[in-house]
XYZ file of C-alpha atoms in Angstrom:
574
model
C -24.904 51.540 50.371
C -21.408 51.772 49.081
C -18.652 49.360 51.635
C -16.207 51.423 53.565
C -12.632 50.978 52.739
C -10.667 49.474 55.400
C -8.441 52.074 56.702
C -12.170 54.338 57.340
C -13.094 51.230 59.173
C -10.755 52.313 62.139
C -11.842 55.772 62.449
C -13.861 56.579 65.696
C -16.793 58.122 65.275
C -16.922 59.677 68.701
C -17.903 62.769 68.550
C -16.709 66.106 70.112
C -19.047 66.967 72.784
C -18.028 63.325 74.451
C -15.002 63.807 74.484
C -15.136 67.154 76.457
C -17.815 65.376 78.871
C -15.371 62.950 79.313
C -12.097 64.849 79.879
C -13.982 67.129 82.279
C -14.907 63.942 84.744
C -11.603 62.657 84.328
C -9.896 66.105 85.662
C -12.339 66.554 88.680
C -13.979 69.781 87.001
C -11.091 71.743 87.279
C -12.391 75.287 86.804
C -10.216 76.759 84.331
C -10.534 73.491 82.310
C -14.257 73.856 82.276
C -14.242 77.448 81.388
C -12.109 76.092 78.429
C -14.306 73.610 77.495
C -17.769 75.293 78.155
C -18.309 73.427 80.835
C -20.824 74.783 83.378
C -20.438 74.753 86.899
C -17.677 72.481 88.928
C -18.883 69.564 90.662
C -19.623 69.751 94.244
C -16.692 67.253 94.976
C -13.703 69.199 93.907
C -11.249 70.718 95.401
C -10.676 75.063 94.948
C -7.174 75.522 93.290
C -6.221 78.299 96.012
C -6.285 75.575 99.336
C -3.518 75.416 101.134
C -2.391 71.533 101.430
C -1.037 70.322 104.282
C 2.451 68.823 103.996
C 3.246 65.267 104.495
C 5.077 65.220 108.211
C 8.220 62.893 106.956
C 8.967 61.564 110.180
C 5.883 60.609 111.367
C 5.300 58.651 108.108
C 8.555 56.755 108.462
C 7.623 55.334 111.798
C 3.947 54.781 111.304
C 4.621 52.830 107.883
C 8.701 51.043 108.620
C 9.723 49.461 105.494
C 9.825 46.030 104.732
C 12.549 44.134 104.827
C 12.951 40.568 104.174
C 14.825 38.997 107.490
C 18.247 37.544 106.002
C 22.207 37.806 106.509
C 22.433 41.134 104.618
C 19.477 43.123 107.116
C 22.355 44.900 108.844
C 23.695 46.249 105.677
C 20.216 47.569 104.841
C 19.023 49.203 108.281
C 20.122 52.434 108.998
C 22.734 51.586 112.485
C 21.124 53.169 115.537
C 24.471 53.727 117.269
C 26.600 55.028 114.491
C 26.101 59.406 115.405
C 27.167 60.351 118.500
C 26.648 64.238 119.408
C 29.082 65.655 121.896
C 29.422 69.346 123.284
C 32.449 71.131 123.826
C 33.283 73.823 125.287
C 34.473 76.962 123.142
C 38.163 78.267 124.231
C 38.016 81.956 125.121
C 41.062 83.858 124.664
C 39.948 87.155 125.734
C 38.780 88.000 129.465
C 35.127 88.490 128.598
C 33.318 87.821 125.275
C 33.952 90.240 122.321
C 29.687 90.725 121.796
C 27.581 93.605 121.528
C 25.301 93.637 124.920
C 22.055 92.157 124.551
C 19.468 94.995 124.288
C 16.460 95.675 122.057
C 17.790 94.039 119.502
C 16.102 91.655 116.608
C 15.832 87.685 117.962
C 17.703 86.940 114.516
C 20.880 89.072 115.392
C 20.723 87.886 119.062
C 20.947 84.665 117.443
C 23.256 85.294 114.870
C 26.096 87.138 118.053
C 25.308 83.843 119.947
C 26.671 81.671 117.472
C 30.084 83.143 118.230
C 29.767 82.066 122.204
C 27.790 78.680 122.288
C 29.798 75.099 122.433
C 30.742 73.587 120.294
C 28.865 70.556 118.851
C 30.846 68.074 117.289
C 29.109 64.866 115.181
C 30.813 62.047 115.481
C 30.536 58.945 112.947
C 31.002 55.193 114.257
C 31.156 53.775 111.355
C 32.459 56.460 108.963
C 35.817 54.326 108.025
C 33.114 52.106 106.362
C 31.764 54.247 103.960
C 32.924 54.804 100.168
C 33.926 58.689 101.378
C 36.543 57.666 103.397
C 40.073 57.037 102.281
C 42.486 55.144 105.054
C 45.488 55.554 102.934
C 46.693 59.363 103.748
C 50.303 60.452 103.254
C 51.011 60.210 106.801
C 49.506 56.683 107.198
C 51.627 55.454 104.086
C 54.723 56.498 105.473
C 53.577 54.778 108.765
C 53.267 51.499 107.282
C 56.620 51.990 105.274
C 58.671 52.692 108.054
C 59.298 48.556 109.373
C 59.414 47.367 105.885
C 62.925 45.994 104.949
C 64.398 46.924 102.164
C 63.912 45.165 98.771
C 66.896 43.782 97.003
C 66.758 42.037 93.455
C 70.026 40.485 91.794
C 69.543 42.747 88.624
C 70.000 45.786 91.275
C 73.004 44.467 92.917
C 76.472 45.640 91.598
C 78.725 42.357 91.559
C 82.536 43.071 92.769
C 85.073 43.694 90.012
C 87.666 40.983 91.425
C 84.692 38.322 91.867
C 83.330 38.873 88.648
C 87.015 38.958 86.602
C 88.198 35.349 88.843
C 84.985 33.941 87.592
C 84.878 34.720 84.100
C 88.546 33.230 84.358
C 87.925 30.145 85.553
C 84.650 29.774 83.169
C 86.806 30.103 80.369
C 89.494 27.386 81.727
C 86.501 25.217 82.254
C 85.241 25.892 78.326
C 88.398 26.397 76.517
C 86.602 25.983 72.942
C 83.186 27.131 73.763
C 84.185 30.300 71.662
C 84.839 28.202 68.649
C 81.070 25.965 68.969
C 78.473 28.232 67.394
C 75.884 29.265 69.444
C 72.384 26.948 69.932
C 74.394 23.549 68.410
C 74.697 20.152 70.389
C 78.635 20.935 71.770
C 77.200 24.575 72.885
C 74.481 23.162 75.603
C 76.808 20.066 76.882
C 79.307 22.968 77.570
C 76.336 24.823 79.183
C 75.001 21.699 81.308
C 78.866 21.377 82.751
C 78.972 24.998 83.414
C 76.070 25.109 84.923
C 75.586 25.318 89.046
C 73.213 22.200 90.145
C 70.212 23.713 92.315
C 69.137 22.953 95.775
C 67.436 20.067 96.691
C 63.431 20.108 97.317
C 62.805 18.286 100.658
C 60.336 15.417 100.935
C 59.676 16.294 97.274
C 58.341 12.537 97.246
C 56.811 11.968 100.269
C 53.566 11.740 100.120
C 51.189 14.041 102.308
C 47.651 14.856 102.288
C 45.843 17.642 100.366
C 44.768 19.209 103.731
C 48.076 18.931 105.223
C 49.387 20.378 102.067
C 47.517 23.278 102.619
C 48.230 24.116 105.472
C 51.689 24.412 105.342
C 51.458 27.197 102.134
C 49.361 28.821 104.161
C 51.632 29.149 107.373
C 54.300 29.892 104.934
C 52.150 32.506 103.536
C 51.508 34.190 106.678
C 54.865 34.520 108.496
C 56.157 37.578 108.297
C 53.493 39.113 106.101
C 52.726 42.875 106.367
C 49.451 43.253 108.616
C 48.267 46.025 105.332
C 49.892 44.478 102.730
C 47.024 45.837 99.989
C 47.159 49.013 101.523
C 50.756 49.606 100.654
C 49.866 49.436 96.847
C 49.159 53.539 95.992
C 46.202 54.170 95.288
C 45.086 54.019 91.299
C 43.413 56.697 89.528
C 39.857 56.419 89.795
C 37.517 57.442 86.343
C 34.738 58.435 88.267
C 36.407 59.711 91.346
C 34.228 59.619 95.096
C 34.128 62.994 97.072
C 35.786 61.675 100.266
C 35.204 63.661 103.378
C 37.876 64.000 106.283
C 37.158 64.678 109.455
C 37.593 68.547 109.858
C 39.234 70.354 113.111
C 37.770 72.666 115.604
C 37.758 75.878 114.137
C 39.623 78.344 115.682
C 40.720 82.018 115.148
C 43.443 82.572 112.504
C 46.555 84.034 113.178
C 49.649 84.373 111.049
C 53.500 84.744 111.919
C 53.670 87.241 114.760
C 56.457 90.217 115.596
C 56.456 91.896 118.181
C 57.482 95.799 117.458
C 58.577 97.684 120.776
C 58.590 101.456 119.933
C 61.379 102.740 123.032
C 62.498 106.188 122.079
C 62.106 108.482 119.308
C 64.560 111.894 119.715
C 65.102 114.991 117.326
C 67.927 117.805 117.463
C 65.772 120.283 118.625
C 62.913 119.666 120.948
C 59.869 122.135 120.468
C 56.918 120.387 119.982
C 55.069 117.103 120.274
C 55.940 114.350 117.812
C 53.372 111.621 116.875
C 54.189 107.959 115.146
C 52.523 105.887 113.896
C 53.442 101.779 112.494
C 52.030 99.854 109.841
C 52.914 96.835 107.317
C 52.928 97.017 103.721
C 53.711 94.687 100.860
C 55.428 96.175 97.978
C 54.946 93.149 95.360
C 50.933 92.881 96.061
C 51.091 96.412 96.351
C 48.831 96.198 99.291
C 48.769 97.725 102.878
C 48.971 94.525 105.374
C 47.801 95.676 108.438
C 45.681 98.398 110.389
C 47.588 101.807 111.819
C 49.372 101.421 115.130
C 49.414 104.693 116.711
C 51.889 105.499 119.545
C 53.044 108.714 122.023
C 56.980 108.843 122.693
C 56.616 112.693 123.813
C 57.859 113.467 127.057
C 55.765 114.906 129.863
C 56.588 118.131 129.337
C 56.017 118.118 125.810
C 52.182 116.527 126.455
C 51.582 119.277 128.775
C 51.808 121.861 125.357
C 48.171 120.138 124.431
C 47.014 120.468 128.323
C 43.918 122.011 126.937
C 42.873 119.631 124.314
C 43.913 116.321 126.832
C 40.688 114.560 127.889
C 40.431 111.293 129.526
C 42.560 108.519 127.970
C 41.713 105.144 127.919
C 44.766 102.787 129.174
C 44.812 101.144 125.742
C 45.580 104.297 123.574
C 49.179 104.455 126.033
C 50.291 101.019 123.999
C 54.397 101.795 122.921
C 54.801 97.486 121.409
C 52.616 96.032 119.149
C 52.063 92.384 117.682
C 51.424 92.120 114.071
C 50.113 89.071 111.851
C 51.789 88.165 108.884
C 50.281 85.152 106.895
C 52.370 85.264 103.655
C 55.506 86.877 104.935
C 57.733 87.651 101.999
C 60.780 89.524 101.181
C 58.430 92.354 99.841
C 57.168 93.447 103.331
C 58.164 96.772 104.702
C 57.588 98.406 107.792
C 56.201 101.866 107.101
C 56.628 104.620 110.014
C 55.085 107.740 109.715
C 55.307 111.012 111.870
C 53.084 113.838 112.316
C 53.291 116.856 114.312
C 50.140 119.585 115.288
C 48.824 121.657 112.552
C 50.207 125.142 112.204
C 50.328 127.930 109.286
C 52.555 127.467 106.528
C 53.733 124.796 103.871
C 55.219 121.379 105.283
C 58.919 122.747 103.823
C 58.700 125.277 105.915
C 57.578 123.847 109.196
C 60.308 121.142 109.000
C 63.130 123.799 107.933
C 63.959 123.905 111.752
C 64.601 120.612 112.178
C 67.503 120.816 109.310
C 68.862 123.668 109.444
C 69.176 123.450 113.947
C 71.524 120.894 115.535
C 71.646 119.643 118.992
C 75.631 120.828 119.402
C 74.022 124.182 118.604
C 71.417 124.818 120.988
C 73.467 127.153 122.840
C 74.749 129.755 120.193
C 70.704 129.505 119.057
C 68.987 129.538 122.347
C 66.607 132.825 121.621
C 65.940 130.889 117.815
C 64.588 127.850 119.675
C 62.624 129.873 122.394
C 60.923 131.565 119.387
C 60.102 128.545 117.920
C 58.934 127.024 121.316
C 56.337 129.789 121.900
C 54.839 129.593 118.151
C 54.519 125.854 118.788
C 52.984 126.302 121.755
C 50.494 128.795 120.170
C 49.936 126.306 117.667
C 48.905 123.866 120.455
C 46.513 125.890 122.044
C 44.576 126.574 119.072
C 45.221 123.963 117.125
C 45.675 120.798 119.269
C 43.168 118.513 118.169
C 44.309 118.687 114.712
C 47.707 117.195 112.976
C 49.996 117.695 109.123
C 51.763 114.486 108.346
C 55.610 115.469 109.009
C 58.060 112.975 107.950
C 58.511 109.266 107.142
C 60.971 106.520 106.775
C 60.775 102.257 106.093
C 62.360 99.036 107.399
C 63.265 96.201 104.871
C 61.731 94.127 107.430
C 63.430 90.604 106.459
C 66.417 92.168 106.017
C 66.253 92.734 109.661
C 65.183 89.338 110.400
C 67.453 87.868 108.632
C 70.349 89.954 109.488
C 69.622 89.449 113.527
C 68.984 85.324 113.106
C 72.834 85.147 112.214
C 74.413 87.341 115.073
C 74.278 86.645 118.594
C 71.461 87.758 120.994
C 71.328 91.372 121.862
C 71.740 92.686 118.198
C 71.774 96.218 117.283
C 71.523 97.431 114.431
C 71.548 101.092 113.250
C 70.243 102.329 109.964
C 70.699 105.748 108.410
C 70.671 107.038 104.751
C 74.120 107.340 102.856
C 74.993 110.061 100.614
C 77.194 107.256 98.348
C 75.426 105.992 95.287
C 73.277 102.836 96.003
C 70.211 101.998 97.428
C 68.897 103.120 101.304
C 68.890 99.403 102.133
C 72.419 98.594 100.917
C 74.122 100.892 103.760
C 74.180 99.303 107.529
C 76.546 99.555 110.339
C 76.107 97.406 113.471
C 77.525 97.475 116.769
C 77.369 94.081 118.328
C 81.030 92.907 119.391
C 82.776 95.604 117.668
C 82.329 96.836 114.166
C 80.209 94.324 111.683
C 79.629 94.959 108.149
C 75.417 93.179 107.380
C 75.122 91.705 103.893
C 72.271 92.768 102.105
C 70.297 89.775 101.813
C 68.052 89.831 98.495
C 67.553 85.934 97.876
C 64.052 85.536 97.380
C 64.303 81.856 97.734
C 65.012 81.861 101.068
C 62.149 80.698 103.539
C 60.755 84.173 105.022
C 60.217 82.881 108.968
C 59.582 85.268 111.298
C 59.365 83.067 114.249
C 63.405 81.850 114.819
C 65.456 84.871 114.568
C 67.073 86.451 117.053
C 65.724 89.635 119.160
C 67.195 92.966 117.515
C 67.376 96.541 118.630
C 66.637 98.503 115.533
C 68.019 102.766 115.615
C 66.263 104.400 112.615
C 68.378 107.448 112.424
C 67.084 109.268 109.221
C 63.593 110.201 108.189
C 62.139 111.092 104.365
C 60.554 114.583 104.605
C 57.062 114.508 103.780
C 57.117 116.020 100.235
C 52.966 117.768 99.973
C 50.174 117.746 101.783
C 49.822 113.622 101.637
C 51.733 110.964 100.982
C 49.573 108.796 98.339
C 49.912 104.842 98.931
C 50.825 104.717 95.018
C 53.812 107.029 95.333
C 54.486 104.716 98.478
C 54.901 101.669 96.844
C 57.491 103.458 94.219
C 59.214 104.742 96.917
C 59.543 101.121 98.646
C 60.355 99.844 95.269
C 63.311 102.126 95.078
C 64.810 100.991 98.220
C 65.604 97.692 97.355
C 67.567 98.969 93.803
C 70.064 102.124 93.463
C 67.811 104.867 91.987
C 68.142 108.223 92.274
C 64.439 109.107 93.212
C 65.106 108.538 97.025
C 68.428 110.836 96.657
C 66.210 113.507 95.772
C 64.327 113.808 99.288
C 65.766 115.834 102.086
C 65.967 113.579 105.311
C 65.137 114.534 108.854
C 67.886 113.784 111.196
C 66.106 111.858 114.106
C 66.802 109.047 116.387
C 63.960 106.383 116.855
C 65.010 103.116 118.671
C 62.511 100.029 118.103
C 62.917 96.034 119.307
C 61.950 93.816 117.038
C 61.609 89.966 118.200
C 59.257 86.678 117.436
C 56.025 87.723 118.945
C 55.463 85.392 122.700
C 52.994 82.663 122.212
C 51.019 84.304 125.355
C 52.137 87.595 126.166
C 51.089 89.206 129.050
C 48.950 92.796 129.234
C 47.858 92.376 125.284
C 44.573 93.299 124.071
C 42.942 92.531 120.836
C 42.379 94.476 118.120
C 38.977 95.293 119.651
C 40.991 96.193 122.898
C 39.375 93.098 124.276
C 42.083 91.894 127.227
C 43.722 88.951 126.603
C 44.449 86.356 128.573
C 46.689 86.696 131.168
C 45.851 90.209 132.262
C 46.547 90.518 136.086
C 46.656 93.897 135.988
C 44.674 96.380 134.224
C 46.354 99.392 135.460
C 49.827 98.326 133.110
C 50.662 100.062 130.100
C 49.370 97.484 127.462
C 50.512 95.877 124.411
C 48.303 95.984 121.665
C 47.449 93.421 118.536
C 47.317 94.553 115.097
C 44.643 93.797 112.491
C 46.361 92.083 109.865
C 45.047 92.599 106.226
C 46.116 89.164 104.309
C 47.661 89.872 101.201
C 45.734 86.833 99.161
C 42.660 85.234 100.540
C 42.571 83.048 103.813
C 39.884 80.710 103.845
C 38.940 79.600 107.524
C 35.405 80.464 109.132
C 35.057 83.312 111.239
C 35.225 82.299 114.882
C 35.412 85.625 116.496
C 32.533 88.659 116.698
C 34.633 92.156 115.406
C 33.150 94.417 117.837
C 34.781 97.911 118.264
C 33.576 99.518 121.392
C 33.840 103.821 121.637
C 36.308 104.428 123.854
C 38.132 107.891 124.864
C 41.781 108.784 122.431
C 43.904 110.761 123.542
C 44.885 113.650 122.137
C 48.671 111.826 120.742
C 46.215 109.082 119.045
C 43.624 111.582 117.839
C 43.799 112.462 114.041
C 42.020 115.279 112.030
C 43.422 116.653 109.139
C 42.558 120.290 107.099
């Protein structure tokens, strides 16, 4: 028989069928391994692929098997400290009277749960020992400038300016003292003896000689040392940049609900030439460089009595918050874009818009005499108008308020400002003509910096007379032709010159909104606290709608209950 070569010797000779016998009692007999390997039934040991294993309870592993650690100097850095949370409860502030949640009916456990995360305490996690750990940085701004503050100042001889006199009487009487040091060249033998002479001898070292022990040696540098050394000396250093920077945590606040710069609008009187029907108005903010609408609608009713008593038939119940005449609106990123929009409407009736507001410029006040049986005509149609047609309203006219021209117009005249605004026929732009009345006759600079800081909390109450309105040109007044229109009143253009204005006279105070005004509700006419009495014409807080994104958690439940409009805060349109 013919020798093997040596690189045949290694081969195994092991045939298939082992091998398959012997993978299939290493895996247990899984069954879809044996099907693949022609197996035939699994052992009675195994375990079926579809049983549900129980999970490993974490906890109770931990304490039945504690880790091992080796007793030693370092065991407290190892062990987890028992004392180092602390979990307290705090009560949640509530603004409002009662909570702003849905009642608790049949609804699912998950959304009960969900509401009653907006009413529970707050629990708040505090860390012992969290100025220990790598996540937390000591050295904030404010703490810097803490430690600066007792710190003299240093000052080195290269940074100290030497007096002219001094200096010049010196040089003098060096060169009296070295009368031929110019003529030695510089670095020879003459040079340095003229240098030693010059030179000022330094002060003695005290018991240079003496001799003293090491210890006592040591000592002493290190009293020197100490006295008046900065308690943080290291921490004074700013901090370098770090290559693999550490997420540091800081301790966050309590949330709470957000609220931007507050105004308070106070809508007192709004009066046309001719009086013959009711007049509705309604407030809201806009922002012309987002090109965004700021806030929600503010609806208010400055009709008389008997004006309301035309719509007699359509009048219902009101609730005590639609009555609101002042209104608080939120402005996070006040700017010198931000406009005041006001908008009036008036009950349907037949005809084009041109038409129904013909009256109201063609009629004057001084005339109501010599066009008495005019106006009575126009009376009764209105009135017929408001029988049929009560519930149902045609936007009418509109106007808008530079609104930090205002405020910055009021915060540099005295208190009781008043300022009247009206629409001039000269060439410029709506917001360039203004005539006040404070103390005699004042001229207001138009105030386009846009650097200035736009604060809306230190200026000065103002009494605002809007004496012109825009006459609604169409059946609506789209919010893109709005912005041009807003754009146009801060630059002369002749596209506002082209709309026919509305003589009217509407009278509005505008001041810094109180930081807890009384008789306010929310803008889900939730009463705020203080409300002693619930029978008092309320004021009512505006939904703001942040230009940019505001990024704080949601603290409050935005629950808008039904309640009963009436008929002035109604709005249907055909």
């Amino acid at each position: 028989m013919a020798e093997r070569r040596a690189f045949a010797q290694k081969i195994s000779r092991t045939v298939a069928a082992e091998v398959r016998k012997q993978i299939a009692g290493q895996y247990g007999g899984s069954p879809q391994l044996l099907k693949n390997l022609n197996v035939g039934a699994a052992a009675s040991n195994t375990v079926p692929l579809t049983e549900a294993v129980e999970p490993v309870d974490f906890e109770e592993y931990l304490i039945t098997h504690p880790p091992v650690i080796e007793s030693g100097p370092l065991r407290d850095l190892i062990e987890f400290p028992p004392d180092d949370i602390e979990v307290i409860y705090t009560p949640r502030e509530c603004r409002t009277v009662a909570q702003a949640v849905p009642e608790e009916g049949d609804t699912d456990p998950h959304v009960r749960d969900c509401v009653r995360s907006y009413t529970e305490d707050w629990a708040i996690v505090n860390r012992k020992y969290h100025k220990l750990g790598t996540g937390f940085n000591p050295n904030t701004l404010d703490k810097q400038k803490e430690r600066q503050k007792g710190l003299p100042k240093q000052v080195f001889e290269a940074d100290e300016m030497p007096d002219s006199s001094s200096y010049q009487d010196d040089q003098d009487e060096l060169k009296r003292r070295s009368m031929s040091i110019d003529d030695t060249p510089r670095g020879s033998w003459a040079c340095s003896i003229f240098d030693l002479k010059n030179s000022l001898p330094d002060a003695l070292l005290p018991h240079l000689l003496d001799r003293s022990p090491n210890e006592e040696i040591d000592r002493h540098n290190e009293e020197q040392r100490k006295s008046h050394r900065h308690r943080e000396l290291f921490a004074l250093h700013p901090a370098l940049d770090e290559e693999e920077p550490i997420e540091r945590h800081c301790v966050p606040d309590v949330p709470k609900e957000h609220f931007g710069q507050r105004l308070l609008v106070k809508c007192l009187s709004l009066k046309f030439e001719i009086e013959i029907e009711p007049i509705f108005a309604s407030l809201a903010l806009y922002d012309v460089k987002e090109k965004k609408k700021i806030s929600e609608n503010f609806f208010f009713d400055l009709n008389s009595e008997q004006t309301k008593a035309m719509l007699r038939p359509h009048i219902q119940t009101a609730a005590i918050s639609t009555l609101a005449r002042s209104a608080i609106f939120s402005i996070t990123y006040p700017s010198q874009d931000v406009f005041l929009v006001i908008q009036l409407e008036k009950v349907l009736q037949q005809g084009d818009i041109g038409e129904c507001a013909e009256p109201y410029m063609v009629f004057k006040e001084s005339d109501a005499a010599k066009n008495k049986e005019k106006l009575e005509k126009l009376r009764s149609q209105s009135e017929q108008f408001c029988q049929r047609l009560g519930r149902y309203r045609m936007p009418f006219a509109w106007t808008a308020i530079h609104l930090m021209n205002i405020v910055n117009s009021a915060g540099s005249l005295e208190r009781d400002t008043e300022l009247e605004m009206s629409l001039s026929e000269r060439k410029g732009s709506w917001s360039e003509r203004r005539n006040s009345s404070i103390m005699g006759r004042r001229s207001l600079e138009r105030t386009t910096s846009g650097d200035e800081s736009c604060s809306l909390t230190g200026f000065r109450p103002a009494t605002l007379t809007v004496t012109n309105f825009f006459k609604q040109e169409g059946d609506r007044l789209s919010d893109e032709d709005l912005f041009k229109f807003l754009a146009d009143m801060r630059r002369p253009s002749s596209v506002l010159r082209r709309l026919r204005p509305i003589t009217a006279q509407l009278k509005l105070d505008i001041s810094p909104a109180p930081e807890n005004p009384h008789y306010c509700l929310t803008p889900d006419l939730q009463q705020v606290k203080p409300y002693p009495d619930s029978r008092v014409r309320p004021t009512r807080e505006i939904l703001e709608f942040p230009a940019r994104d505001v990024y704080v958690p949601n603290t409050t439940y935005r629950y808008r209950k039904p309640i009963n409009y009436s008929v002035g805060c109604c709005k249907a349109y055909v």
